[in-house]
XYZ file of C-alpha atoms in Angstrom:
557
model
C -60.359 13.291 11.853
C -56.823 12.343 10.984
C -55.478 13.669 7.758
C -53.853 11.107 5.506
C -50.331 12.014 4.406
C -49.422 10.658 1.003
C -46.221 8.551 0.973
C -43.011 10.239 -0.203
C -42.294 9.288 -3.764
C -38.856 9.783 -5.299
C -38.881 10.922 -8.887
C -38.413 7.943 -11.156
C -35.258 7.836 -13.159
C -35.787 8.368 -16.845
C -34.900 5.525 -19.150
C -31.954 7.556 -20.432
C -30.613 8.154 -16.896
C -31.035 4.460 -16.055
C -29.056 3.507 -19.136
C -26.328 5.995 -18.283
C -26.081 4.710 -14.701
C -25.988 1.109 -15.912
C -23.282 2.003 -18.413
C -21.245 3.756 -15.702
C -21.490 0.731 -13.402
C -20.549 -1.557 -16.295
C -17.469 0.571 -17.015
C -16.420 0.400 -13.359
C -16.909 -3.373 -13.363
C -14.785 -3.662 -16.496
C -12.054 -1.413 -15.079
C -12.268 -3.387 -11.851
C -10.732 -6.339 -13.688
C -7.778 -4.366 -15.012
C -5.668 -4.643 -11.859
C -5.705 -8.457 -11.933
C -4.826 -9.327 -15.527
C -2.248 -11.957 -16.406
C -0.999 -13.814 -19.452
C -4.229 -15.822 -19.712
C -6.520 -12.785 -19.712
C -8.196 -11.796 -23.010
C -6.131 -9.516 -25.188
C -8.830 -6.829 -25.412
C -8.659 -6.314 -21.630
C -4.903 -5.788 -21.841
C -5.425 -3.254 -24.627
C -8.153 -1.531 -22.580
C -5.812 -1.292 -19.592
C -3.050 0.208 -21.737
C -5.442 2.840 -23.130
C -6.748 3.569 -19.641
C -3.214 4.185 -18.347
C -2.361 6.435 -21.313
C -5.545 8.405 -20.616
C -4.518 8.820 -16.980
C -1.177 10.192 -18.109
C -2.966 12.745 -20.280
C -5.330 13.722 -17.458
C -2.423 14.486 -15.114
C -0.348 16.196 -17.842
C -1.548 19.790 -17.195
C -0.851 19.540 -13.453
C 2.584 17.947 -13.759
C 3.598 20.295 -16.571
C 2.643 23.258 -14.385
C 4.818 21.824 -11.580
C 7.675 21.269 -14.039
C 7.558 24.840 -15.369
C 7.178 26.284 -11.860
C 10.229 24.293 -10.735
C 12.382 25.742 -13.508
C 11.146 29.266 -12.701
C 11.884 28.850 -8.988
C 15.310 27.261 -9.405
C 17.247 30.570 -9.662
C 15.241 32.010 -6.756
C 15.652 29.041 -4.418
C 19.380 28.550 -4.098
C 20.191 25.308 -2.301
C 23.394 23.596 -1.216
C 23.142 21.291 -4.242
C 22.814 23.903 -6.979
C 26.174 25.559 -6.331
C 28.077 22.481 -5.167
C 29.275 21.369 -8.582
C 30.562 24.841 -9.519
C 32.414 25.239 -6.224
C 34.079 21.837 -6.558
C 35.157 22.334 -10.156
C 36.604 25.767 -9.397
C 39.116 24.238 -6.989
C 42.629 24.134 -8.562
C 43.362 20.754 -6.987
C 40.204 19.063 -8.277
C 40.480 16.640 -11.177
C 37.153 15.706 -12.780
C 36.816 12.063 -13.745
C 35.155 10.668 -16.855
C 32.538 8.216 -15.589
C 30.278 5.982 -17.687
C 27.009 4.904 -16.024
C 24.917 2.293 -17.826
C 21.334 1.606 -16.788
C 20.278 5.248 -16.413
C 16.762 4.286 -17.510
C 16.236 3.061 -13.953
C 16.113 5.088 -10.749
C 19.246 3.420 -9.384
C 21.370 4.392 -12.389
C 19.948 7.913 -12.476
C 20.652 8.433 -8.763
C 24.311 7.482 -9.188
C 24.679 9.651 -12.303
C 23.312 12.626 -10.360
C 25.648 11.944 -7.439
C 28.731 11.888 -9.708
C 27.526 15.060 -11.438
C 27.059 16.959 -8.167
C 30.544 15.870 -7.115
C 31.947 17.695 -10.142
C 32.620 14.791 -12.494
C 31.694 14.316 -16.155
C 29.025 11.636 -16.496
C 28.291 9.734 -19.690
C 25.000 7.838 -19.699
C 24.156 4.797 -21.794
C 21.311 2.307 -21.994
C 19.270 0.370 -24.527
C 15.909 1.720 -25.651
C 13.458 -1.073 -26.463
C 11.037 -0.202 -29.295
C 12.955 3.103 -29.594
C 11.129 4.475 -26.553
C 13.191 7.436 -25.253
C 14.304 6.856 -21.669
C 13.782 9.357 -18.830
C 17.469 9.192 -17.916
C 18.506 10.774 -21.225
C 16.623 13.948 -20.148
C 18.716 14.417 -17.004
C 20.977 17.456 -16.773
C 23.458 15.264 -14.876
C 24.540 13.620 -18.150
C 27.139 15.262 -20.360
C 26.135 12.908 -23.154
C 23.785 9.933 -23.647
C 24.312 6.920 -25.900
C 21.778 4.312 -27.001
C 23.130 0.771 -26.675
C 22.091 -2.235 -28.788
C 20.419 -4.759 -26.512
C 22.128 -8.185 -26.353
C 19.969 -10.915 -27.859
C 20.098 -14.692 -28.180
C 20.118 -14.385 -31.960
C 22.914 -11.833 -32.371
C 24.769 -12.404 -29.105
C 26.611 -9.675 -27.182
C 29.097 -8.671 -29.921
C 27.388 -5.393 -30.969
C 26.689 -4.470 -27.322
C 30.331 -5.010 -26.322
C 31.668 -3.206 -29.384
C 29.499 -0.166 -28.652
C 30.607 -0.022 -25.018
C 34.234 -0.142 -26.116
C 33.639 2.589 -28.705
C 31.939 4.857 -26.146
C 34.651 4.313 -23.529
C 37.407 5.031 -26.045
C 35.705 8.054 -27.592
C 34.814 9.626 -24.231
C 38.118 8.635 -22.556
C 36.215 6.917 -19.742
C 38.130 6.150 -16.539
C 35.427 4.477 -14.431
C 32.476 2.382 -15.598
C 29.601 1.884 -13.146
C 27.259 -0.821 -14.390
C 23.651 -0.436 -13.244
C 22.203 -2.599 -15.985
C 19.374 -5.088 -15.574
C 19.541 -8.868 -15.031
C 19.122 -9.477 -18.737
C 22.644 -8.313 -19.617
C 24.509 -8.956 -16.347
C 26.693 -11.685 -17.875
C 27.388 -9.540 -20.937
C 28.498 -6.752 -18.589
C 30.884 -9.250 -17.039
C 32.354 -9.814 -20.492
C 32.529 -6.062 -21.062
C 34.463 -5.657 -17.794
C 37.245 -7.869 -19.093
C 37.408 -6.114 -22.466
C 37.326 -2.557 -21.086
C 39.904 -3.209 -18.379
C 42.336 -5.090 -20.599
C 42.075 -2.947 -23.739
C 41.482 0.549 -22.374
C 42.422 0.463 -18.718
C 38.885 1.398 -17.639
C 38.133 0.419 -14.037
C 34.781 -1.380 -13.889
C 32.363 -1.590 -10.960
C 31.166 -4.927 -12.229
C 31.835 -8.581 -11.372
C 33.552 -10.806 -13.904
C 31.676 -13.401 -15.966
C 32.281 -16.354 -13.644
C 31.238 -14.420 -10.541
C 28.120 -13.031 -12.221
C 26.984 -16.420 -13.496
C 27.344 -18.067 -10.105
C 25.673 -15.278 -8.150
C 22.661 -14.649 -10.379
C 21.814 -18.328 -10.975
C 20.082 -19.734 -7.894
C 21.012 -23.198 -9.121
C 24.653 -22.236 -8.608
C 24.468 -19.576 -5.906
C 22.855 -21.658 -3.158
C 25.219 -24.658 -3.462
C 28.178 -22.253 -3.644
C 26.992 -20.481 -0.493
C 26.583 -23.820 1.247
C 30.147 -24.784 0.275
C 31.351 -21.571 1.938
C 29.894 -22.840 5.198
C 27.054 -20.302 5.229
C 23.401 -21.238 5.901
C 20.888 -21.689 3.070
C 17.269 -22.898 3.011
C 16.574 -26.442 1.868
C 16.465 -26.171 -1.934
C 15.988 -28.729 -4.723
C 16.281 -28.263 -8.481
C 13.482 -30.292 -10.066
C 13.177 -31.287 -13.706
C 9.981 -33.365 -13.563
C 6.617 -33.391 -11.788
C 7.354 -36.839 -10.369
C 10.414 -35.411 -8.639
C 8.244 -32.703 -7.049
C 5.790 -35.263 -5.653
C 8.631 -37.437 -4.330
C 10.188 -34.534 -2.439
C 6.812 -33.410 -1.097
C 6.173 -36.936 0.222
C 9.542 -36.977 1.956
C 8.874 -33.534 3.436
C 5.447 -34.574 4.726
C 7.065 -37.327 6.768
C 9.447 -34.964 8.562
C 9.022 -31.920 10.766
C 11.328 -29.222 12.072
C 10.760 -28.085 15.651
C 7.135 -29.185 15.521
C 6.386 -27.685 12.098
C 5.439 -29.570 8.972
C 7.587 -28.719 6.009
C 6.133 -26.470 3.334
C 7.711 -25.494 0.035
C 7.574 -22.858 -2.666
C 7.750 -23.920 -6.307
C 9.291 -21.208 -8.485
C 11.109 -21.048 -11.814
C 14.871 -20.767 -12.037
C 14.615 -18.133 -14.776
C 14.745 -14.639 -13.282
C 12.490 -13.094 -15.928
C 9.603 -15.514 -15.392
C 6.433 -13.774 -14.144
C 5.649 -16.745 -11.869
C 8.691 -15.721 -9.849
C 6.608 -12.803 -8.505
C 3.949 -15.215 -7.266
C 5.569 -18.560 -6.341
C 3.345 -21.573 -5.772
C 3.061 -22.833 -2.154
C 3.043 -26.634 -1.759
C 1.531 -28.882 -0.622
C -2.009 -27.568 -0.997
C -4.848 -28.337 1.399
C -5.729 -31.598 -0.303
C -3.738 -34.094 -2.330
C -5.912 -33.538 -5.400
C -5.285 -29.783 -5.244
C -1.546 -30.440 -4.987
C -1.585 -32.765 -8.012
C -3.649 -30.248 -9.994
C -1.237 -27.397 -9.198
C 1.868 -29.406 -10.071
C 0.250 -30.763 -13.252
C -0.156 -27.289 -14.750
C 3.452 -26.275 -13.980
C 5.700 -26.502 -17.094
C 8.609 -28.400 -15.514
C 11.092 -30.205 -17.741
C 14.790 -30.936 -18.079
C 15.139 -27.873 -20.325
C 12.983 -25.739 -18.008
C 13.981 -26.638 -14.419
C 12.195 -25.215 -11.384
C 13.195 -24.799 -7.746
C 11.391 -26.449 -4.868
C 12.505 -24.362 -1.931
C 11.672 -24.820 1.731
C 9.172 -22.160 2.746
C 10.656 -20.083 5.533
C 8.039 -18.288 7.573
C 8.805 -14.689 8.281
C 9.579 -11.420 6.589
C 11.691 -10.885 3.508
C 14.560 -8.399 3.409
C 16.918 -7.171 0.741
C 20.415 -5.700 0.969
C 22.736 -3.742 -1.286
C 26.492 -3.461 -0.944
C 29.265 -1.851 -2.939
C 32.340 -4.066 -2.900
C 35.723 -2.772 -4.117
C 38.616 -5.263 -4.344
C 37.083 -7.483 -1.671
C 36.239 -4.625 0.739
C 32.670 -3.543 1.483
C 32.414 0.218 0.966
C 28.688 0.781 1.506
C 25.769 -1.259 2.819
C 22.017 -0.843 3.244
C 19.195 -3.223 4.168
C 15.430 -2.830 3.691
C 12.221 -4.829 4.090
C 11.373 -6.495 0.798
C 8.630 -8.257 -1.166
C 8.038 -9.630 -4.658
C 7.567 -6.143 -6.102
C 9.064 -3.435 -3.896
C 7.897 0.125 -4.563
C 8.559 1.564 -1.103
C 12.030 1.401 0.400
C 12.752 2.007 4.069
C 16.236 1.457 5.423
C 16.740 -0.540 8.601
C 18.403 1.243 11.523
C 22.192 0.879 11.355
C 22.580 -0.534 14.864
C 19.636 -2.933 14.782
C 20.562 -6.612 15.397
C 18.912 -7.621 12.119
C 20.899 -5.077 10.096
C 24.138 -6.224 11.747
C 23.299 -9.868 11.028
C 22.723 -9.225 7.329
C 25.895 -7.148 7.116
C 27.931 -9.872 8.812
C 26.563 -12.442 6.356
C 27.583 -10.199 3.449
C 30.992 -9.617 5.005
C 31.561 -13.354 5.554
C 30.448 -14.166 2.014
C 32.897 -11.660 0.511
C 35.703 -12.803 2.812
C 35.233 -16.519 2.101
C 34.484 -16.315 -1.615
C 37.341 -17.014 -3.993
C 35.421 -15.371 -6.836
C 37.212 -12.637 -8.711
C 40.527 -13.889 -7.391
C 39.357 -13.027 -3.872
C 39.169 -9.331 -4.854
C 35.565 -8.944 -5.938
C 34.529 -5.538 -7.306
C 30.896 -4.826 -8.053
C 27.423 -4.495 -6.586
C 26.319 -7.330 -4.315
C 22.721 -7.715 -3.196
C 21.088 -10.491 -1.183
C 17.468 -11.389 -0.506
C 16.913 -12.911 2.939
C 14.055 -14.618 4.727
C 14.033 -14.147 8.484
C 12.288 -16.930 10.393
C 11.302 -16.654 14.042
C 11.218 -20.108 15.644
C 9.923 -20.491 19.223
C 12.299 -22.422 21.493
C 12.511 -23.203 25.208
C 14.843 -20.236 25.683
C 12.718 -17.801 23.677
C 12.511 -16.905 20.010
C 15.373 -17.919 17.740
C 15.949 -15.665 14.705
C 17.121 -17.618 11.671
C 18.562 -15.656 8.736
C 18.566 -17.508 5.426
C 19.580 -16.174 1.997
C 17.257 -17.118 -0.839
C 18.760 -15.192 -3.727
C 21.655 -13.030 -4.853
C 21.612 -10.209 -7.386
C 25.076 -9.254 -8.716
C 23.711 -5.914 -9.932
C 22.827 -2.543 -8.449
C 19.751 -2.870 -6.230
C 17.040 -0.209 -6.166
C 17.539 -0.105 -2.387
C 20.350 2.308 -3.250
C 17.615 4.978 -3.331
C 17.809 5.055 0.490
C 21.502 4.212 0.855
C 23.007 7.674 0.930
C 20.315 10.357 1.005
C 22.139 13.592 1.779
C 25.557 11.866 1.647
C 26.124 11.780 -2.099
C 29.713 13.015 -1.857
C 30.684 10.172 0.465
C 29.093 7.646 -1.888
C 31.063 9.087 -4.801
C 34.264 8.747 -2.754
C 33.427 5.094 -2.158
C 33.149 4.470 -5.910
C 36.263 6.492 -6.754
C 38.273 4.378 -4.322
C 38.270 1.777 -7.109
C 40.632 4.068 -9.031
C 43.208 4.075 -6.257
C 46.343 1.954 -6.322
C 45.532 0.497 -9.709
C 48.194 -0.144 -12.304
C 45.794 0.048 -15.208
C 46.647 2.581 -17.898
C 44.454 5.579 -18.555
C 42.710 6.129 -21.870
C 45.448 8.617 -22.796
C 48.112 5.942 -22.280
C 49.476 7.290 -19.000
C 49.190 5.550 -15.619
C 46.226 6.392 -13.434
C 47.386 8.579 -10.513
C 45.890 7.960 -7.081
C 42.558 9.675 -6.539
C 42.807 12.694 -4.276
C 39.102 12.778 -3.596
C 38.641 9.502 -1.786
C 38.359 9.774 1.963
C 37.108 6.286 2.790
C 39.545 3.783 4.245
C 38.743 0.240 5.266
C 38.443 -0.350 8.980
C 39.785 -3.447 10.687
C 37.270 -6.206 11.243
C 34.618 -5.286 13.767
C 32.723 -8.349 14.957
C 30.363 -6.281 17.084
C 28.776 -4.312 14.286
C 29.383 -2.273 11.152
C 32.701 -0.390 10.923
C 32.299 3.374 10.896
C 34.110 3.712 7.565
C 31.398 1.745 5.744
C 28.775 4.073 4.348
C 25.338 3.198 5.704
C 22.270 5.356 6.382
C 22.767 7.256 9.648
C 19.002 7.485 10.084
C 16.015 5.631 8.663
C 15.593 6.790 5.044
C 12.491 6.223 2.935
C 11.753 6.487 -0.783
C 8.654 6.077 -2.966
C 7.383 6.668 -6.514
C 4.472 9.097 -6.611
C 2.994 7.663 -9.807
C 2.783 4.215 -8.250
C 1.238 5.590 -5.053
C -1.428 7.637 -6.849
C -2.399 4.607 -8.888
C -2.414 2.013 -6.085
C -3.643 4.143 -3.171
C -6.219 6.327 -4.914
C -7.206 5.109 -8.368
C -7.368 1.319 -8.051
C -9.502 1.453 -4.846
C -11.834 3.878 -6.645
C -12.503 1.213 -9.282
C -14.089 -0.882 -6.529
C -16.493 1.892 -5.451
C -19.535 -0.184 -6.493
C -18.087 -3.353 -4.966
C -18.932 -4.659 -1.463
C -15.228 -4.692 -0.608
C -14.946 -0.921 -1.030
C -14.274 0.792 2.290
C -14.468 4.571 2.590
C -12.215 4.592 5.661
C -9.572 2.536 3.844
C -9.820 4.800 0.820
C -9.376 7.936 2.937
C -6.456 6.171 4.625
C -4.840 5.977 1.176
C -4.962 9.770 0.951
C -3.303 10.041 4.370
C -0.576 7.581 3.337
C 0.081 9.453 0.091
C 0.257 12.784 1.905
C 2.668 11.269 4.453
C 4.916 10.031 1.656
C 4.886 13.410 -0.101
C 5.734 15.335 3.069
C 8.177 13.003 4.827
C 9.557 10.522 2.242
C 11.900 11.058 -0.722
C 10.453 10.749 -4.223
C 12.982 8.473 -5.900
C 13.012 10.081 -9.357
C 12.244 13.757 -8.735
C 14.959 16.278 -7.933
C 14.302 20.011 -7.680
C 17.440 20.824 -9.661
C 16.751 18.065 -12.210
C 12.941 17.683 -12.552
C 12.586 16.693 -16.205
C 13.311 12.909 -15.865
C 10.391 12.517 -13.438
C 7.981 14.285 -15.810
C 9.417 12.321 -18.731
C 8.889 9.017 -16.911
C 5.120 9.431 -16.592
C 4.279 11.385 -19.748
C 6.737 10.168 -22.382
C 8.342 6.881 -21.389
C 5.488 4.862 -19.894
C 2.764 6.064 -22.325
C 4.990 5.079 -25.248
C 5.697 1.709 -23.607
C 1.971 1.056 -23.124
C 1.324 2.061 -26.714
C 4.109 -0.274 -27.880
C 2.569 -3.067 -25.788
C -0.733 -2.451 -27.555
C 0.721 -2.319 -31.066
C 2.868 -5.425 -30.497
C 0.081 -7.231 -28.588
C 2.343 -7.781 -25.591
C 0.623 -8.887 -22.393
C 1.945 -7.946 -18.956
C 0.999 -8.754 -15.383
C 2.934 -6.223 -13.319
C 5.165 -3.279 -14.074
C 7.864 -1.755 -11.925
C 7.956 2.034 -12.195
C 11.493 2.093 -10.799
C 13.088 -0.360 -13.229
C 10.777 -0.546 -16.238
């Protein structure tokens, strides 16, 4: 007679355990929304996200503090070529240290240049504005001899206080070279400061003048100017009404280019607008969807937008140092709306050469700055691949110019800091400007870069470019995006264990083979400061001031 086996019964969850599990799932669902907030999201979700990020900073604090302390302990025991470089250079009888002012040291690009000048033996003065009195990570760097807080230019007060403070700092510190790494928001004011510092104090400025800056940073002016130079640009229209958008879309629908129907991107002219990170593609699938999208766009004569031909293909960015109309350094990288990983393109690749030649032609043809432009010049390109009878035609089209230091500089000269410093110091050569002590500036003995004759086949050897593919990342961004955000979707159907484990592999690859953009073994405090002082105080200030945000850029703030 067969014996009946009772069915296996799992122990029932207690009511308390059920409530705890439900609460845990509810928390994950709430946190799941935190990576997709925008200006229309409820304020309490923004506050919750800020508190969540501050909590994460506190959770990682013991580990990162241990690494910080261990780094300082190991520094005397692990002598490297960088630790003794500055002392060796300054001990040379023929070496003359320069007084260099670097503004924008709150960002990785400014900090990297300050460190490079410091290692080359020079005295570096750092300056930047601190919004809400949040102390910047750059002020904690040992590369700075002194740090000054600048008053931020505003529409209400204008740039007068900002300019006066720059002049005071330059005079007090006897500055010889000013390297501007400031943000878009004060690029024009820096152009004004260039004129004042050069004329009053004889300071050489790595900064474009006001006219050049205004033309280059305003897409309304930059694209027509580029077209007038005989260089290619994408089809672009400045629109001041919704009716104008619909008229242009109707005209575009009636025409094609090499078998393709025209598509456009609608984006604001203003550089600080969040919509710029997520431009609107037009037309939509249906006419009603197109009308609905255009109707909710705040276009007016006082708030113009750009309707730009959508170019299929990848986006790239470049960075160049230009001194008196000569390109001294150049780097190009793949790009996107919010770049947090930089990877330089091989020097001899056809694409890299094409973007360099465009930059070279732009500088050669431009009459800006009296034909002797000096500053940082960065372009954003779209590369379109169009099939033809003969094969694939590569079309390079500029979509934007940034007359400021680009964060791509983080991969521009890894391991070649001294050569980059020489490129900047070449601006001090053959100038007739007086020094801050009233005597003429003598030629720099440290510069070893000379301009090569034009080389139509590629990039001249004298121009500093990465000799190998360089890569940089920000570990805080990677931990958050590769490990923590996917974990918030653990109870969601879109969660994939293989993808999540792939995030660990990617992070480990970055740690072992890429360069962390903020951390330096000989100068570790700014990196710790960034994640445990600066950003937590910014998130707290956002909460107190009820400021909403959609995306943040760890590299630029």
